[in-house]
Coordinates of N, CA and C in Angstrom, one line a residue:
X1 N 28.8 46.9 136.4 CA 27.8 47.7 135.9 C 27.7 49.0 136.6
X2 N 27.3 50.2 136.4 CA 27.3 51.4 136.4 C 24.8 51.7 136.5
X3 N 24.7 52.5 137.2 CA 23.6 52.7 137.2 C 23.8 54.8 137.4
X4 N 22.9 55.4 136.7 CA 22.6 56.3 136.4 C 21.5 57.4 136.6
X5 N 21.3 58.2 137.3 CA 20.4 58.8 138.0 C 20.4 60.4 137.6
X6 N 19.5 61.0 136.8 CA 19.4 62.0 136.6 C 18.7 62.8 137.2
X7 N 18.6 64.1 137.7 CA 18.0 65.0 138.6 C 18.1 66.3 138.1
X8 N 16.9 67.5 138.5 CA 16.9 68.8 138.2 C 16.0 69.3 136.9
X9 N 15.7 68.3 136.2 CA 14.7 68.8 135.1 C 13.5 69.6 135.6
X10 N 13.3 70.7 135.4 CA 12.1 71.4 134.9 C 11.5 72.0 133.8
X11 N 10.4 73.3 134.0 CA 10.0 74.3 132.9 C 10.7 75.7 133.3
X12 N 11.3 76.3 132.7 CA 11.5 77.7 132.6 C 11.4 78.0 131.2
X13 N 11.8 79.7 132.0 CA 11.4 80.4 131.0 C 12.6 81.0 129.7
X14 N 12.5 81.2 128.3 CA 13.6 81.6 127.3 C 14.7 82.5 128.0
X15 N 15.9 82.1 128.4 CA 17.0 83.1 128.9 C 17.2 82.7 130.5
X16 N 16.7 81.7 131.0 CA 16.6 81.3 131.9 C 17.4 80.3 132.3
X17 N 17.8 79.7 133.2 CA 19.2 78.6 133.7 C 17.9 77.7 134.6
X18 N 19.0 76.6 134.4 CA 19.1 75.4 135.2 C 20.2 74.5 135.2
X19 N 19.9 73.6 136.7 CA 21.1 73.0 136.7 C 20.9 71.8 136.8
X20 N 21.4 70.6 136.1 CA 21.0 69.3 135.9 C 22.1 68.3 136.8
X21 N 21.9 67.2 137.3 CA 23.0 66.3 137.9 C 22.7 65.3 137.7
X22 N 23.7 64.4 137.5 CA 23.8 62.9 137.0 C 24.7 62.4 138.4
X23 N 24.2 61.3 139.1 CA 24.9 60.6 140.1 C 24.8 58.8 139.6
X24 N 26.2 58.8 139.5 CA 26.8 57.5 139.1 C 27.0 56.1 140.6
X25 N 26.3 55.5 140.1 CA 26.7 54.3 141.1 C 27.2 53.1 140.9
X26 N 28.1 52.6 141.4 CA 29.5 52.0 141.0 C 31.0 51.9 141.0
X27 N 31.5 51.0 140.6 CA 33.2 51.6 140.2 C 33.3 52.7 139.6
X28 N 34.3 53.2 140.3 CA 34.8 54.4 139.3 C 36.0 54.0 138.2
X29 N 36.2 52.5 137.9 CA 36.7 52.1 137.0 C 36.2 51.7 136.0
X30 N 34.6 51.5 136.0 CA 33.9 51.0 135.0 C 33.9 52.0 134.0
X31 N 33.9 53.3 133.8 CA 33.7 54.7 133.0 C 35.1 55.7 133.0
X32 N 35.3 56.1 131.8 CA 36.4 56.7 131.9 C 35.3 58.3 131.6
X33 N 34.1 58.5 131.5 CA 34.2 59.8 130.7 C 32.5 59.6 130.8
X34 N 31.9 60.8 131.5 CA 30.0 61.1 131.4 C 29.6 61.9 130.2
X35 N 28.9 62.0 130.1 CA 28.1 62.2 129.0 C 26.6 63.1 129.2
X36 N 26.1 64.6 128.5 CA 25.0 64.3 128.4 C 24.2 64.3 127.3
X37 N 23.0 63.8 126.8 CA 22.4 64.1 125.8 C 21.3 64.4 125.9
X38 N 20.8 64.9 124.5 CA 18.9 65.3 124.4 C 18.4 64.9 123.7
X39 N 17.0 64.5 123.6 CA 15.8 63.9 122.4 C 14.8 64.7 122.9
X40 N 14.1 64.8 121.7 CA 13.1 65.0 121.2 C 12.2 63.7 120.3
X41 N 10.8 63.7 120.6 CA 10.3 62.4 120.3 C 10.4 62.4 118.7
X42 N 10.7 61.7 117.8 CA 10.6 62.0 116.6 C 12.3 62.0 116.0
X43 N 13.1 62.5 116.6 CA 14.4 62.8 116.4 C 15.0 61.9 117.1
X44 N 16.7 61.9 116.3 CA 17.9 61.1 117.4 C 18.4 61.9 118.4
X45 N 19.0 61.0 119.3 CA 19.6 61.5 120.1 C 20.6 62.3 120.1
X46 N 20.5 63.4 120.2 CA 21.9 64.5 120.4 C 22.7 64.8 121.7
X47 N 24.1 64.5 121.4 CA 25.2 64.5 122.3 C 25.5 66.5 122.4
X48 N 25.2 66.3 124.0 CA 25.6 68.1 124.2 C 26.6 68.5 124.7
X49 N 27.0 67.6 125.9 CA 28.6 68.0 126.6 C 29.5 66.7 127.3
X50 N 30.2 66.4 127.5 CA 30.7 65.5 128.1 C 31.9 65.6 128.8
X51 N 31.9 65.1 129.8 CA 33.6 64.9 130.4 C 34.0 64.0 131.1
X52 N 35.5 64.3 131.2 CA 36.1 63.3 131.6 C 36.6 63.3 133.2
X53 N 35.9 63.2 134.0 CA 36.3 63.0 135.9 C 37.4 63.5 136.0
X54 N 38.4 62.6 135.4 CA 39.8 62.1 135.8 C 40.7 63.8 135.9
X55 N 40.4 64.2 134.9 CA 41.0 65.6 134.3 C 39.8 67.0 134.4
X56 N 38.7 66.5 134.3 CA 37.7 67.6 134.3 C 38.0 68.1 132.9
X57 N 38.4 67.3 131.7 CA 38.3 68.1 130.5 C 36.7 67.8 129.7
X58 N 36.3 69.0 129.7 CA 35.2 69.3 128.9 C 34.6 69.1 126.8
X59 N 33.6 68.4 126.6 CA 33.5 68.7 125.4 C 31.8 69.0 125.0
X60 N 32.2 70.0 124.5 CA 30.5 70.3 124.0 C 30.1 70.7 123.0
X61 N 28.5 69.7 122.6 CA 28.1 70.2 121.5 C 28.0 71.9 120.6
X62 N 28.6 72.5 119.3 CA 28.2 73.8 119.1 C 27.1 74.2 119.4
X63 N 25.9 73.6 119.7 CA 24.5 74.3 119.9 C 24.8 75.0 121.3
X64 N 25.6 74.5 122.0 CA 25.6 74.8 123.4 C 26.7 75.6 124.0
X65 N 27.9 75.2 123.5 CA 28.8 76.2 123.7 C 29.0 77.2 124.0
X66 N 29.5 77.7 124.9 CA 29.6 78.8 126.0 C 28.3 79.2 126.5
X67 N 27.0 78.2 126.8 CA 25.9 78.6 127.3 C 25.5 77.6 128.2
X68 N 26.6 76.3 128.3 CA 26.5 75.4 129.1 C 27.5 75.0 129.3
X69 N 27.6 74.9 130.8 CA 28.7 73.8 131.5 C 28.6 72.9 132.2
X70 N 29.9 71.8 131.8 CA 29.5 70.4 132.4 C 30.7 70.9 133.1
X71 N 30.5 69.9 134.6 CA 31.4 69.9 135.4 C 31.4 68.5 136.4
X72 N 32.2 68.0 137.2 CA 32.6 66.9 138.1 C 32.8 67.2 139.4
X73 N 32.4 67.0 140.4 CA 32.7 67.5 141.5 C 33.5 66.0 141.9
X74 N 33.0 64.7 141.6 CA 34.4 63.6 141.5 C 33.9 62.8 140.7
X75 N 33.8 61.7 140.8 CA 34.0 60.9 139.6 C 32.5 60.5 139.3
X76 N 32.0 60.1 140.2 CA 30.4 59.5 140.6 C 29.3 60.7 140.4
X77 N 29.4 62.2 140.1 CA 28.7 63.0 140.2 C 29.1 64.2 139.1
X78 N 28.2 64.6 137.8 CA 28.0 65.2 137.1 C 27.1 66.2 136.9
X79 N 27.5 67.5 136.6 CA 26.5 68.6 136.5 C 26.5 69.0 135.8
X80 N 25.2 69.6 134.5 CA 25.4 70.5 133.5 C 24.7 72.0 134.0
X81 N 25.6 72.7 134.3 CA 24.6 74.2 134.5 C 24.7 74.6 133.0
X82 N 23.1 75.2 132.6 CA 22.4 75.2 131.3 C 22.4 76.6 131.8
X83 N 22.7 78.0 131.0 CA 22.2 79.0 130.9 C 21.7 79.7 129.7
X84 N 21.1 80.7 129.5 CA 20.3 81.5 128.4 C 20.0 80.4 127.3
X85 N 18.8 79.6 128.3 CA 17.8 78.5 127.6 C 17.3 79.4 126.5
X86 N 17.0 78.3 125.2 CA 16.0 78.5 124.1 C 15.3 77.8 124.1
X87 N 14.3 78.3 123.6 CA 13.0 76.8 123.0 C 13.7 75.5 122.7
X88 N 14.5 75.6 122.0 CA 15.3 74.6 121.4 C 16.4 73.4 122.0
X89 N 16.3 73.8 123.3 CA 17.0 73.5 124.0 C 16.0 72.1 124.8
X90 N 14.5 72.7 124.4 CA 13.9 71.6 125.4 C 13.8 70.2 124.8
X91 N 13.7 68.6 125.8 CA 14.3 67.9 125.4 C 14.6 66.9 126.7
X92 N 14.5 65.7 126.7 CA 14.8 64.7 127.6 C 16.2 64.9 127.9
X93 N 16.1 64.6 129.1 CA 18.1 64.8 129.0 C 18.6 63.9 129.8
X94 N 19.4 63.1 129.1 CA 20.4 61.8 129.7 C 21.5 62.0 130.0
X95 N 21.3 61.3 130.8 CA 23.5 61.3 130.8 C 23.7 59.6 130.9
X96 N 24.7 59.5 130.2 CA 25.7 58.5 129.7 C 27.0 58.1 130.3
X97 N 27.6 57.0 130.2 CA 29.0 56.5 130.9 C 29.4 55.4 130.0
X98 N 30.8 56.0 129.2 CA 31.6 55.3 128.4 C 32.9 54.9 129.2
X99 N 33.5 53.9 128.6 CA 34.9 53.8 129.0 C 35.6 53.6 127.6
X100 N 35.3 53.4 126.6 CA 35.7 53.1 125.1 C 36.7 54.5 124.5
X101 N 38.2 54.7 124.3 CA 38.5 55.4 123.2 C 38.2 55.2 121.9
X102 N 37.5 56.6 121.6 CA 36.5 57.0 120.6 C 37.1 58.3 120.0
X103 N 36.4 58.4 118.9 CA 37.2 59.6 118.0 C 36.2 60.3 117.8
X104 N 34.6 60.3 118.7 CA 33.4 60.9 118.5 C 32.9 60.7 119.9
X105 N 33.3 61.7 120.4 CA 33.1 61.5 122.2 C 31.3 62.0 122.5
X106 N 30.5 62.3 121.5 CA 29.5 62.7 121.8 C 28.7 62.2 120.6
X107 N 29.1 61.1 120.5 CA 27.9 60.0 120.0 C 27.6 59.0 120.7
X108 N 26.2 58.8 120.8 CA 25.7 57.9 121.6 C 26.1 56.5 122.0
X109 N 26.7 55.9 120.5 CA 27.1 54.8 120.6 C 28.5 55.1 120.9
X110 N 29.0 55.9 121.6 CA 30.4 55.7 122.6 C 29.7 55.1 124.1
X111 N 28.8 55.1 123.9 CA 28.4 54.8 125.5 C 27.7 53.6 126.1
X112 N 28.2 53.0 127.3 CA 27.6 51.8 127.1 C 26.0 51.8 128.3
X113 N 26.3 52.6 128.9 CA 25.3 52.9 130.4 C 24.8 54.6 130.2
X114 N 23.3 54.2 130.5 CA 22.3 55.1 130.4 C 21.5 55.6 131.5
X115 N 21.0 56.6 132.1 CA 20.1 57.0 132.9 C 18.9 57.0 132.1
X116 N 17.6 57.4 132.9 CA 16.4 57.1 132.5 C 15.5 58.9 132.0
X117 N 16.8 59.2 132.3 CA 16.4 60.9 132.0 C 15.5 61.6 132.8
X118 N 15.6 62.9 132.8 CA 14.9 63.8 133.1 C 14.7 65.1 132.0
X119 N 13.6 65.7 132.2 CA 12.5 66.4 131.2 C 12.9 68.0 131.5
X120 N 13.5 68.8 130.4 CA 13.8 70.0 130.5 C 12.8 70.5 129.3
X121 N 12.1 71.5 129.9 CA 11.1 72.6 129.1 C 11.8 73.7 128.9
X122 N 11.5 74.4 127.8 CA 11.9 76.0 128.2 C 10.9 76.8 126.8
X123 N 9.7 77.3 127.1 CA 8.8 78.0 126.7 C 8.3 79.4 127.4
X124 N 7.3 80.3 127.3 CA 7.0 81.2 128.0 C 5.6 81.0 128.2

């Protein structure tokens, strides 16, 4: 089993950065590839960026693209630096741990372990 720890949520302001971290506890054989996503109460869950440790290859949602980076510093520890926040952007944010080859790397159900989130605002 894999346990999931997310950290760094706050409130800022529109055009504003933050930087989010997910710390993995466990094998580093249980998960081939982290994950994050976002909800909103009312809506599903949206997949924003993800990668893979092993390689550091990146994938991310088009809402976010080139305004956010996911990165690895090793296998157990994920970051998403968020910059030039929108409203739209705010949103619970998880991160996830798959090991499943998938043809939809940022859908939820690629994943089998969840963190318990943390709370990104971005209003003025």
């Amino acid at each position: 089993q894999v346990q999931l720890v997310e950290s760094g949520g706050a409130s800022v302001q529109p055009g504003g950065s933050l930087r989010l971290s997910c710390a993995a506890s466990g094998s580093s054989q249980s998960w081939k590839y982290i994950g994050w996503f976002r909800q909103v109460p009312g809506k599903e869950r949206e997949g924003v960026a993800t990668i893979f440790p092993s390689t550091n290859t990146p994938y991310y949602a088009d809402s976010v693209r080139g305004r956010f980076t996911v990165s690895a510093s090793n296998t157990n520890i994920v970051d998403l630096q968020m910059n030039k926040l929108k409203p739209e952007d705010t949103g619970m944010y998880y991160c996830a741990a798959g090991t499943s080859w998938v043809r939809n790397i940022l859908a939820p159900e690629s994943y089998h372990s969840w963190g318990q989130g943390t709370q990104v605002t971005v209003s003025s």
